[in-house]
Each structure stands twice: as structure tokens, then as C-alpha cells.
Amino acid sequence: MSSAKVTWKNEQSPVKDPAIVAFQRSSEGSSAKVGALGNASANNNTKLSSVLRELGVVEKLLPTYGFLQCANRQGRLFFHFSEVATDADSLRVGDLVEFQQSADRRTGKPVAVSIVRIPNGNLVTYEIMSEKTVMGTVLAEAKASKNQGSEGEAPGLLDGMGRVTYEQSGETFFLPFALEDIDGGQKITAGDTVEFYISTDERNGNIRARQVRKVRPIVADLFQGVVCSLKENYGFIERSDVVKEIFFHFSEFQGDIEMLNLGDDVEFNIQFRNNKEVAVNIQQLPEGTVVFEDVATERKRGKILKTLKSVHGRMQSDPLAGRIVYETLKGSIEIPYGDRDQLGDYTLQAGDIVEFYIATDRRDKLQRATNICLIDVTFTISGETREKGFVTTLKDAFGFIRCLDRDTRMFFHFSELLNQDEPQLQDEVEFTVIQDPTNPSRLIAIRIKVLPHGTISVEQCLPEKYVGTIEKEVQSPKTATGKTGVSDIGIIMYDISGTKQTIPYSAKALVECCSPKNGDQVEFQICESRKNNTKTAANVRITSVKTASKSQNKEQGSAVVVKESAAKESNAKEQMTKEKGFVAVLKENCGFIEMADHEKEVFFQFCNFDGNASELELGDEVEFILSHKTAKVSAESIRKLPRGTVAPEEVIPGVLEGKVVRMMRIVNPDQVEYSGLIQLVEKEAEGGGNGTEACYPYGITSLVDKRDVLQKGELVRFKAAVVKSSGKQRAARVVPLRLVMRGKVDSLKGQMGAVICEGEEGRKVSFHVSEVQDGVDLQLGDEVDFLIVRKQATGKCVALNVRRTSERQRPERLMSRLKSATDDAGPRIVTLRQPRGPDGTNGFKLQRSASRQI
């Protein structure tokens, strides 16, 4: 005992626990009290009177040993029941005891000996328990301590501890608990829902769960909705139970976030975080599971009472600003409609007769009109003035109509088509003319209906009859088609007020079977075509045949021989001047043909094509005749040829890479040379290494995609080809090396749309629907891949080769009337500062996709 005493005296006093210091200060006269207790103990046990005694609190009791916590210093000591002066079974956790510190004979570790329970001592605890219980989930169950502790050795504080988690104020906390903390000896395993108190130790601030007991799990309410917005790493769901959107983070989605798309049906739970509702445990549902509204099967007929646009032509802020009135047995009923409820984007006017279905929202029972379409009886009842005409010009999303009753062209937008079919050139249409709301000095066509072919009578025969002479005879329908020197179009010369004029006629205009000859006198009427403002002769009848004397007959016979010879000569000449080439440019009603030698282009009109000009495509091989009627050379009698007929080429194996050093003249009209020029990136041309051999000319036939517009400096991949007729080398199968961008469809109107580039916030580029690949119908929010090209004429960037990346389409309509709905449950939030992560970013790095290069 003396050695133990010396050891204690020589040992430096440890730093006291602040909680113990507070305990000492809270007990007035603690030193005197300890001294008095010490003296009392000395009277009971005279053997310990001269040994230093300490106060402690029983912290843990096991079958034959336990642990106590020093009251006046920081320390936790082992003790055996044999060292307890009284009955060890009477000890309780929290009892105040007096003891002496000694050392274990085998291990040398400090232990408590000569333990005396303070008479009439109260249970002492340093733990503060929470007033209310907390609900949580067990992550790991508590187990018996692996280290039961040999004499003088205490097990680890976390040895065998379980873990429980709970949420508070939007944050998640984790607490330990031991077997003795389980209330009633219940069997608690991982995943169980439990209820417990939170205990805080005043001495060291440690927190743990106490009085843990299992409770019946509360089944969280499940909600359904549709994903209506996706941002970088969060989104919003339109709920199916209330007219409201709810926030969610990508981490709450139970699955691959890359598979979640706009319009997907989902199921979720709701939690409160920072006093706001958020969606958690989000799971994807089969398409069509979530239904917002019930659409009646009975089709109603009503009248437009109020349109969506105001008197100034602007859209109103109310999403259901339109009104339709219809009649029932109980009287007139007024029903609203929105901008997505109309079948088409054409103009609706007050008083229009429409048909529609009634949709009832399951959430708030609000009824509205949907699938609204204008019916033809509207124009009859309203007496609206309708005009007719022909489509003569088509642009990206608009065109022009030649009016029959007025000498002007009328502008129209594709969105004004009633039957939603894409217009074609020379389509017969019926329309209404109004003043352009954006330009009062211009008239435009609206509510356009495409009519069946032949509905409009374009030719009108004047009642007056005229007499003329055949200048050029025409082939009769029953005459052999191979007759030499006979044209399909004849010419009649006639006199009006002393002025000689000519008018063409065709074989169809002949009344009699026999065809008039040159010099015969005929009677005819003038037929005016309102389609193209041309005049032709109709109802041609022979009135007198030209006679000739014998000498004249001889002369006429020799003249016929000369004429036939000249015709043969002309025909041979005609055969010699036929040219071949490739269709290089197609515009409204004209285009350009690239000559077979690829050195120049020639202009042509669609009317000179033998067939339907709308079937022409870029790169088509054609045969034609050069005409010199005006100062400029043009192509006539254009005929389509089979592919591979004109200037066949032999492609040399091997893929080359180069750079465009000169564009084609159809892209840059200011340059002299027609063909473009590609220079190898590395001069590896066969047969030498000089600069000229490293360049390859290219034309419209060189491009894999004939619509590609190569810009100067653009990198391309191509193959070299040899023209068989000339032996010259040129570029073939040219493909531009462009960066494939990714984005989302931001807007769609008519034939035009716009996409937002991913990774370039705020940047939008437009595209035409003809650039959409695979013939799919894009919808708002669709993710797409595309190429960006800058137009040479305007300098603006446009998107080409737009391809949807997701196979699933977004539903045709997402119910969203949140613009008019207000949430009175809580205050509105205004963002004062955006989040920032430790690396300076906005705090989240989860990317949905990345750009790639072809």
C-alpha cells in the first residue's frame, strides 16, 4: 500500500473536466463536505485513515466488476466487487462512493480499491435528458461488448454501440446507443423505427440515445405527379393532388437520374425541410399512370366569346383567358380555355363557331374547353369574306399567296393553316385577309384552308372571238409523236386595232380533229389564266385553208424539203447543245445547276423542268439545253437523269483530313471561282508534295449531306476521287468535323424552333423543322443533339441535324396553371445569394451529360 501511495503522490494531477468543476462549484463547501465524509469514513475504517481518499460516481455495473467516474478529476477506474466494503449487490449506477486509487498487480493499471458507499447518498447523474422523445431509424443494432475487460481493464466507449439516425430542421443526425439503453429488453435490429430520448453528458458534451424502444412504423403518404422542370441537379414535380409544384433534388431519385425525363410520371413522399415541402424517395411510374383531368367523350359546339389575345394583339397573363359560351338545357354556360387547348395555332376571332371537349381537373374540379377546332360553318354564319389563291412562295416558316381577285401577293405564316398540313407550291387555298397587327400598312392572310386540287377555276375564256393566222403549227393529238419539225405549242398571229400580236395555243385548244397548217386562217377565243397571269388561245377552229398554185406548190414542195432539212439540222444542233449537270441550289421557284465539269453553274426556272419541280433534290443529275434569250444564260428543257449518268467518278481508297480554304460561289457570291477548295492538313498528296497537289476542289456532289454549308477554315474529312472523263482529282464524300452540341428545346412555333445550349447559359440558337432527323415531332423540353453553323449572309448561328436523344416523348400537354394559383401557406422566398461550393462552383457537380465530337 505504501508503494501505491508513493505512486499517487508522485503522479501529476490530471486536468479536471469542466463539467466536474461545475459540479464542485454547484455544491457549496464541497471541500469541507469531502473532508467531513472522509473523517466519517475514517471513524468506520481506521485502517484507511492515513490514505488519500477520493469521491466518485458508479458509472457501470457488470456481474463481478464495474466502473466509476472520478468526481474531482478526469478519470474512469475499474473496480472489483471484492473491494466494496458493503454488499456489492446494493450498489446502483449513479451512487456516490469514496475510494482509494491503487495499481493492478498484474498489469500495473490504475484501479479503485477500498470502495465505501456514502451513507444516505443520493443518485448522482451528469446527464441531461431531452423533454420529448424523438423518432428515428436504427442503422446498426447494439451488441454485447467484445472486450469484457480483464481485471483492471475497461472496454472501449464505442465497443458494441449501435447507431440510430433522425432528422430535425432538415438536417440528419446520428447517435450511439448501447444494450443497456434499450427499454424493456426489446429486440431492436437495423431498419426498425424507434422512439428515444436524447441524453447529453454535462462533463464532456457526449450525446447518446437513451430509453430506446421500438414503435410501429408510420407509413408515409405517397403522392404522384409529373416531372415538369429539370435543372442542373434539381427539378420540380407537378403534383396530382393539388394545383402546385414541389421541389426535389436529384439525390432523392431512386434510380439512374439519366433515365428521368420531362413528363415522366413519378411517385414520392413529402418532407419538410427549412419549413418547405420537398419531394423525397422519388420512384418512376409507368407512362400514363398519373392523370390530371378527365376529358368527356361528348363533343360540344359553342361560340368564341373572348380570345386569348387582348385588343393590342398581346397574350394575356391569365393562362385560361379565353372564353367559350355554349348552350345546354339549363341555359348558356361560359367555359374558359388556354393557349394549349386549341388544335393548331391559327387565329381565333370572337364569334367563331368551334367544337371542343370538356376537361375536368381532378384536383380542383375546374372545367375548361380543350381540343378546340374551328368548323367551316363559321364562315357561312358570320359572312366572313374569304378569298382564294395559289401558294407561290415558301420560306422557312412563312410564304406568299397570289390572290385571284387582287393583283398582289399576300403574306402568310404556316401557323395559320387550318388543316395543319405543310403547304406545297401551287396549292390552292382559301383564306381571310386582315390588317397586320404589327404593321398597319400591310395585309396578311389568316385562317388558311388548303383546297383540293382543281377546286379553283383558274382559266376564264373571254366571250369575244378573234380571227388570226397560224404562224407555227402544233402537233395534233392523233398525229404521230415522232413528227419532225412540229412543236407542242403553236402560235397564232392576229390583229387588234392595227397592232399585230401573237398568242400561243396547244393541241387541246383545237375544236376539230385536223390540225391547222401554217398560213391557215382560224377563229379562236382568248383564255386568261389567273394562276400565272398568262393568255392562251382556246376553241381554235379553222375558217379557211391556205391554197397555192402549181408554181407555188412546186415552190412550196421545195420549201418543205428545205424546211425539213432545216428542221433536221436544227434537231441535230439541238442534240449537240444538250448539257448535263447537277442540281446545286433550290430556291422558291428557281435554282442553279452545277455543270458536269464542276467549273460553273447555270440558272433555271422551275417552269422549265419537265416534271414536278417539288420532287427535285440537291445533287440530282439532269440534262438541259442552254438558252441565250437574255443577256444571262439559263437552262431550259430540263430533264432528270438516272444517278451515275453525269461525270462518273472513281473514289480512291483512304480517308483524308483537310481544311476549307475557299468556299463555293453559291455560299460566297463575291468570288470568281465556282468550286470550293480543300487543303490537306498535312501535305500527303500522292505523286508529290508541292502546294497545288495538296488542294482538292469540291462542289455540291462532293458533300455527303448536300445541305451542308462549309465555311472557310472549317475542318473536314474526305476522300480523293478521279473524274473518269477528264482524269482530274477532286474531293468526294466530304463530311465536316463539327462539335456536336447538346441542349433542350426551348420554343416551337410553326416551322421554326429554338434550343438552349447546354453549358452555355442563356445561349439560344434557332432551327427549322426540316433539320429534325428521323421525322420525329419535337416537344418543349426534349433533349437534343445538334450542330451549329454560322450563316454567311446574316452572320447568325443556326442549329443543323437536330436529333432527339431520348426515345421517350414528353406528353402532349402538361397541366400547369400555377401562374394563376397562389400559395398562402407560407411566405414567398427571394434569393439573396446563390450557393457556392468550396471550389467556387455553385455547389453541385452532378452533370447529366457531356458534349461529344463526331
Tab-separated table of C-alpha atoms in Angstrom, residues 372-669:
chain	number	residue	atom	x	y	z
A	372	ILE	CA	-60.820	23.277	-79.841
A	373	CYS	CA	-61.159	23.372	-83.613
A	374	LEU	CA	-62.778	25.845	-85.977
A	375	ILE	CA	-65.567	24.452	-88.173
A	376	ASP	CA	-66.419	25.550	-91.730
A	377	VAL	CA	-69.929	26.681	-90.845
A	378	THR	CA	-68.300	29.661	-89.124
A	379	PHE	CA	-67.611	31.404	-92.427
A	380	THR	CA	-71.184	30.850	-93.631
A	381	ILE	CA	-72.839	32.129	-90.443
A	382	SER	CA	-70.537	35.075	-89.866
A	383	GLY	CA	-70.450	36.126	-93.527
A	384	GLU	CA	-66.684	36.473	-93.360
A	385	THR	CA	-65.121	37.485	-96.677
A	386	ARG	CA	-62.967	34.654	-97.961
A	387	GLU	CA	-60.529	34.913	-100.854
A	388	LYS	CA	-58.795	32.294	-102.948
A	389	GLY	CA	-55.366	31.994	-104.443
A	390	PHE	CA	-52.282	29.890	-105.071
A	391	VAL	CA	-49.196	29.371	-102.925
A	392	THR	CA	-46.337	30.809	-104.955
A	393	THR	CA	-43.506	31.183	-102.426
A	394	LEU	CA	-42.426	29.129	-99.420
A	395	LYS	CA	-39.787	30.175	-96.889
A	396	ASP	CA	-38.708	28.635	-93.578
A	397	ALA	CA	-41.930	29.296	-91.670
A	398	PHE	CA	-43.891	31.596	-93.947
A	399	GLY	CA	-44.825	32.113	-97.571
A	400	PHE	CA	-46.796	34.187	-100.088
A	401	ILE	CA	-50.100	33.618	-101.838
A	402	ARG	CA	-51.043	35.003	-105.256
A	403	CYS	CA	-54.580	36.299	-104.893
A	404	LEU	CA	-57.101	35.623	-107.636
A	405	ASP	CA	-59.154	38.746	-107.073
A	406	ARG	CA	-56.407	41.268	-106.446
A	407	ASP	CA	-53.117	41.919	-108.161
A	408	THR	CA	-50.845	41.340	-105.162
A	409	ARG	CA	-49.073	38.702	-103.153
A	410	MET	CA	-50.336	38.050	-99.633
A	411	PHE	CA	-48.002	37.113	-96.758
A	412	PHE	CA	-48.975	34.175	-94.522
A	413	HIS	CA	-47.468	32.159	-91.686
A	414	PHE	CA	-47.543	28.354	-91.560
A	415	SER	CA	-49.243	28.506	-88.154
A	416	GLU	CA	-52.380	29.910	-89.850
A	417	LEU	CA	-53.099	26.653	-91.693
A	418	LEU	CA	-56.411	25.188	-90.534
A	419	ASN	CA	-55.749	21.602	-91.585
A	420	GLN	CA	-52.185	21.507	-90.223
A	421	ASP	CA	-50.694	20.131	-93.431
A	422	GLU	CA	-47.427	21.585	-94.675
A	423	PRO	CA	-48.198	23.726	-97.732
A	424	GLN	CA	-46.776	22.968	-101.152
A	425	LEU	CA	-46.061	25.238	-104.079
A	426	GLN	CA	-49.105	25.863	-106.307
A	427	ASP	CA	-51.502	24.667	-103.602
A	428	GLU	CA	-54.998	26.082	-103.997
A	429	VAL	CA	-56.027	27.827	-100.786
A	430	GLU	CA	-58.873	29.806	-99.250
A	431	PHE	CA	-58.100	32.484	-96.682
A	432	THR	CA	-59.165	35.660	-94.887
A	433	VAL	CA	-57.341	38.971	-95.319
A	434	ILE	CA	-56.768	41.221	-92.289
A	435	GLN	CA	-54.503	44.090	-91.354
A	436	ASP	CA	-51.182	43.019	-89.878
A	437	PRO	CA	-51.281	43.868	-86.124
A	438	THR	CA	-47.529	44.529	-86.123
A	439	ASN	CA	-47.510	46.596	-89.333
A	440	PRO	CA	-50.724	48.538	-90.074
A	441	SER	CA	-49.603	49.274	-93.636
A	442	ARG	CA	-49.506	45.594	-94.603
A	443	LEU	CA	-52.214	42.997	-95.208
A	444	ILE	CA	-51.757	39.341	-94.273
A	445	ALA	CA	-53.657	36.087	-94.863
A	446	ILE	CA	-55.030	34.142	-91.897
A	447	ARG	CA	-57.225	31.045	-91.317
A	448	ILE	CA	-55.885	29.359	-94.441
A	449	LYS	CA	-57.587	26.235	-95.744
A	450	VAL	CA	-55.912	24.078	-98.400
A	451	LEU	CA	-58.437	23.166	-101.082
A	452	PRO	CA	-58.495	20.007	-103.225
A	453	HIS	CA	-56.641	20.318	-106.492
A	454	GLY	CA	-58.858	21.684	-109.243
A	455	THR	CA	-61.268	23.459	-106.890
A	456	ILE	CA	-60.322	26.904	-108.182
A	457	SER	CA	-61.130	27.659	-111.781
A	458	VAL	CA	-58.023	29.458	-112.953
A	459	GLU	CA	-58.872	29.903	-116.614
A	460	GLN	CA	-61.536	32.238	-117.897
A	461	CYS	CA	-62.479	32.404	-121.575
A	462	LEU	CA	-63.468	35.826	-122.850
A	463	PRO	CA	-66.696	35.882	-124.906
A	464	GLU	CA	-65.134	37.805	-127.800
A	465	LYS	CA	-63.979	35.814	-130.811
A	466	TYR	CA	-60.874	36.680	-132.800
A	467	VAL	CA	-59.543	35.752	-136.256
A	468	GLY	CA	-55.902	35.045	-136.888
A	469	THR	CA	-53.359	33.166	-138.971
A	470	ILE	CA	-51.297	30.158	-137.922
A	471	GLU	CA	-47.672	31.243	-137.631
A	472	LYS	CA	-46.481	27.972	-136.116
A	473	GLU	CA	-48.448	24.782	-136.255
A	474	VAL	CA	-48.894	22.419	-133.336
A	475	GLN	CA	-48.939	18.667	-133.228
A	476	SER	CA	-52.423	17.149	-133.332
A	477	PRO	CA	-53.355	14.702	-130.568
A	478	LYS	CA	-53.804	11.923	-133.146
A	479	THR	CA	-50.595	12.667	-135.019
A	480	ALA	CA	-47.556	10.516	-134.528
A	481	THR	CA	-45.397	11.823	-131.751
A	482	GLY	CA	-42.242	11.480	-133.795
A	483	LYS	CA	-43.218	14.068	-136.448
A	484	THR	CA	-40.252	16.206	-137.297
A	485	GLY	CA	-40.383	19.973	-137.015
A	486	VAL	CA	-43.664	20.053	-135.101
A	487	SER	CA	-43.795	21.711	-131.681
A	488	ASP	CA	-46.106	21.053	-128.753
A	489	ILE	CA	-47.023	24.749	-128.688
A	490	GLY	CA	-48.312	26.607	-131.709
A	491	ILE	CA	-48.546	30.354	-132.383
A	492	ILE	CA	-51.398	32.379	-133.858
A	493	MET	CA	-50.897	35.884	-135.170
A	494	TYR	CA	-53.867	38.235	-135.025
A	495	ASP	CA	-54.593	41.935	-135.345
A	496	ILE	CA	-56.119	44.227	-132.666
A	497	SER	CA	-56.671	47.876	-133.622
A	498	GLY	CA	-53.915	47.729	-136.206
A	499	THR	CA	-51.409	46.120	-133.867
A	500	LYS	CA	-50.182	42.654	-134.681
A	501	GLN	CA	-49.999	40.326	-131.694
A	502	THR	CA	-49.240	36.661	-131.157
A	503	ILE	CA	-50.830	34.182	-128.799
A	504	PRO	CA	-49.827	30.554	-128.096
A	505	TYR	CA	-52.151	27.595	-128.348
A	506	SER	CA	-51.895	23.865	-127.666
A	507	ALA	CA	-53.379	20.764	-129.256
A	508	LYS	CA	-56.004	20.690	-126.510
A	509	ALA	CA	-57.359	24.020	-127.748
A	510	LEU	CA	-58.309	22.566	-131.162
A	511	VAL	CA	-62.045	22.059	-131.699
A	512	GLU	CA	-61.620	19.869	-134.818
A	513	CYS	CA	-59.587	16.731	-135.197
A	514	CYS	CA	-57.428	18.091	-138.002
A	515	SER	CA	-54.635	20.393	-137.021
A	516	PRO	CA	-54.347	23.732	-138.867
A	517	LYS	CA	-51.284	24.254	-141.004
A	518	ASN	CA	-49.064	27.244	-141.340
A	519	GLY	CA	-50.953	30.100	-143.042
A	520	ASP	CA	-54.420	28.708	-142.295
A	521	GLN	CA	-56.967	31.210	-141.042
A	522	VAL	CA	-58.544	30.303	-137.691
A	523	GLU	CA	-61.117	31.611	-135.279
A	524	PHE	CA	-60.405	31.452	-131.523
A	525	GLN	CA	-61.147	32.880	-128.089
A	526	ILE	CA	-58.689	34.239	-125.576
A	527	CYS	CA	-58.442	32.320	-122.302
A	528	GLU	CA	-56.891	34.149	-119.313
A	529	SER	CA	-55.214	32.163	-116.534
A	530	ARG	CA	-55.416	33.751	-113.107
A	531	LYS	CA	-52.855	31.304	-111.818
A	532	ASN	CA	-49.877	32.830	-113.618
A	533	ASN	CA	-51.443	35.792	-115.471
A	534	THR	CA	-50.934	34.274	-118.948
A	535	LYS	CA	-53.141	34.290	-122.068
A	536	THR	CA	-53.658	31.372	-124.449
A	537	ALA	CA	-55.914	30.693	-127.405
A	538	ALA	CA	-58.881	28.368	-126.859
A	539	ASN	CA	-61.604	26.854	-129.045
A	540	VAL	CA	-59.406	27.150	-132.157
A	541	ARG	CA	-61.437	26.426	-135.334
A	542	ILE	CA	-60.244	26.549	-138.994
A	543	THR	CA	-62.165	29.098	-141.065
A	544	SER	CA	-60.178	28.915	-144.327
A	545	VAL	CA	-57.308	26.825	-145.630
A	546	LYS	CA	-54.436	28.463	-147.455
A	547	THR	CA	-54.384	27.487	-151.188
A	548	ALA	CA	-51.420	27.563	-153.588
A	549	SER	CA	-50.870	27.480	-157.442
A	550	LYS	CA	-48.812	24.815	-159.239
A	551	SER	CA	-45.746	27.002	-159.259
A	552	GLN	CA	-46.446	27.838	-155.700
A	553	ASN	CA	-46.930	24.144	-154.980
A	554	LYS	CA	-43.536	23.406	-156.527
A	555	GLU	CA	-42.016	26.223	-154.563
A	556	GLN	CA	-43.901	25.042	-151.514
A	557	GLY	CA	-42.616	21.493	-152.093
A	558	SER	CA	-39.036	22.705	-152.358
A	559	ALA	CA	-39.693	24.922	-149.347
A	560	VAL	CA	-40.949	21.912	-147.412
A	561	VAL	CA	-37.819	19.993	-148.339
A	562	VAL	CA	-35.674	22.928	-147.267
A	563	LYS	CA	-37.797	23.299	-144.147
A	564	GLU	CA	-37.462	19.625	-143.277
A	565	SER	CA	-33.735	19.795	-143.895
A	566	ALA	CA	-33.509	22.861	-141.682
A	567	ALA	CA	-35.576	21.100	-139.066
A	568	LYS	CA	-33.247	18.109	-139.167
A	569	GLU	CA	-30.315	20.441	-138.957
A	570	SER	CA	-31.923	22.258	-136.055
A	571	ASN	CA	-32.707	18.975	-134.362
A	572	ALA	CA	-29.136	17.780	-134.779
A	573	LYS	CA	-27.882	21.082	-133.470
A	574	GLU	CA	-30.281	20.803	-130.589
A	575	GLN	CA	-28.939	17.360	-129.815
A	576	MET	CA	-25.376	18.697	-129.865
A	577	THR	CA	-26.070	21.543	-127.410
A	578	LYS	CA	-27.588	19.396	-124.687
A	579	GLU	CA	-25.680	19.781	-121.437
A	580	LYS	CA	-25.586	17.782	-118.231
A	581	GLY	CA	-25.091	18.725	-114.629
A	582	PHE	CA	-26.199	18.512	-111.008
A	583	VAL	CA	-28.855	20.460	-109.117
A	584	ALA	CA	-26.806	22.689	-106.793
A	585	VAL	CA	-29.311	25.216	-105.373
A	586	LEU	CA	-33.100	25.135	-104.899
A	587	LYS	CA	-34.930	28.336	-104.019
A	588	GLU	CA	-38.583	29.461	-104.124
A	589	ASN	CA	-39.303	28.854	-107.806
A	590	CYS	CA	-35.850	28.711	-109.328
A	591	GLY	CA	-32.419	27.236	-108.761
A	592	PHE	CA	-28.921	26.633	-110.112
A	593	ILE	CA	-27.372	23.677	-111.884
A	594	GLU	CA	-23.707	22.788	-111.458
A	595	MET	CA	-22.202	21.937	-114.852
A	596	ALA	CA	-20.763	18.467	-115.404
A	597	ASP	CA	-17.210	19.864	-115.382
A	598	HIS	CA	-17.852	21.419	-111.928
A	599	GLU	CA	-16.428	24.736	-113.113
A	600	LYS	CA	-19.568	26.914	-113.223
A	601	GLU	CA	-23.289	26.997	-112.528
A	602	VAL	CA	-26.300	27.962	-114.657
A	603	PHE	CA	-29.631	29.440	-113.600
A	604	PHE	CA	-33.004	27.749	-114.255
A	605	GLN	CA	-36.698	28.309	-113.557
A	606	PHE	CA	-38.948	25.586	-112.131
A	607	CYS	CA	-41.309	26.068	-115.071
A	608	ASN	CA	-38.568	24.808	-117.431
A	609	PHE	CA	-38.347	21.454	-115.640
A	610	ASP	CA	-40.055	18.531	-117.354
A	611	GLY	CA	-41.975	17.182	-114.370
A	612	ASN	CA	-42.902	18.188	-110.812
A	613	ALA	CA	-40.261	20.645	-109.628
A	614	SER	CA	-41.110	19.928	-105.973
A	615	GLU	CA	-39.583	16.460	-106.417
A	616	LEU	CA	-36.162	17.884	-107.287
A	617	GLU	CA	-33.442	17.366	-104.686
A	618	LEU	CA	-29.942	18.735	-104.279
A	619	GLY	CA	-27.428	16.629	-106.194
A	620	ASP	CA	-29.940	15.292	-108.736
A	621	GLU	CA	-28.410	14.641	-112.156
A	622	VAL	CA	-30.182	16.476	-115.010
A	623	GLU	CA	-29.955	17.095	-118.755
A	624	PHE	CA	-30.789	20.514	-120.205
A	625	ILE	CA	-30.323	22.980	-123.057
A	626	LEU	CA	-28.580	26.325	-122.663
A	627	SER	CA	-30.739	29.279	-123.636
A	628	HIS	CA	-29.411	32.715	-124.640
A	629	LYS	CA	-32.695	34.610	-124.778
A	630	THR	CA	-31.418	37.299	-122.418
A	631	ALA	CA	-28.034	38.633	-121.502
A	632	LYS	CA	-27.734	35.802	-118.983
A	633	VAL	CA	-27.534	32.153	-119.923
A	634	SER	CA	-30.217	29.910	-118.438
A	635	ALA	CA	-31.194	26.255	-118.629
A	636	GLU	CA	-34.333	25.047	-120.396
A	637	SER	CA	-35.950	21.704	-121.226
A	638	ILE	CA	-34.556	20.243	-118.032
A	639	ARG	CA	-34.944	16.500	-117.678
A	640	LYS	CA	-33.940	14.308	-114.739
A	641	LEU	CA	-31.362	11.564	-115.388
A	642	PRO	CA	-30.609	8.316	-113.543
A	643	ARG	CA	-27.990	8.582	-110.815
A	644	GLY	CA	-24.449	7.908	-112.023
A	645	THR	CA	-25.050	9.168	-115.581
A	646	VAL	CA	-23.233	12.513	-115.325
A	647	ALA	CA	-19.439	12.674	-114.816
A	648	PRO	CA	-18.901	9.356	-113.004
A	649	GLU	CA	-16.013	9.310	-110.541
A	650	GLU	CA	-13.705	6.647	-109.150
A	651	VAL	CA	-13.067	7.076	-105.431
A	652	ILE	CA	-9.509	6.438	-104.244
A	653	PRO	CA	-9.296	4.322	-101.040
A	654	GLY	CA	-8.171	6.136	-97.900
A	655	VAL	CA	-9.641	8.887	-95.743
A	656	LEU	CA	-8.044	12.330	-95.735
A	657	GLU	CA	-8.454	15.316	-93.466
A	658	GLY	CA	-8.271	18.872	-94.652
A	659	LYS	CA	-9.326	22.471	-94.191
A	660	VAL	CA	-11.633	24.546	-96.355
A	661	VAL	CA	-9.531	27.348	-97.833
A	662	ARG	CA	-12.153	28.524	-100.352
A	663	MET	CA	-15.943	28.244	-100.184
A	664	MET	CA	-18.211	27.549	-103.127
A	665	ARG	CA	-19.588	30.510	-105.058
A	666	ILE	CA	-23.149	29.563	-104.080
A	667	VAL	CA	-22.062	30.347	-100.487
A	668	ASN	CA	-19.907	33.372	-101.293
A	669	PRO	CA	-21.302	35.054	-104.460
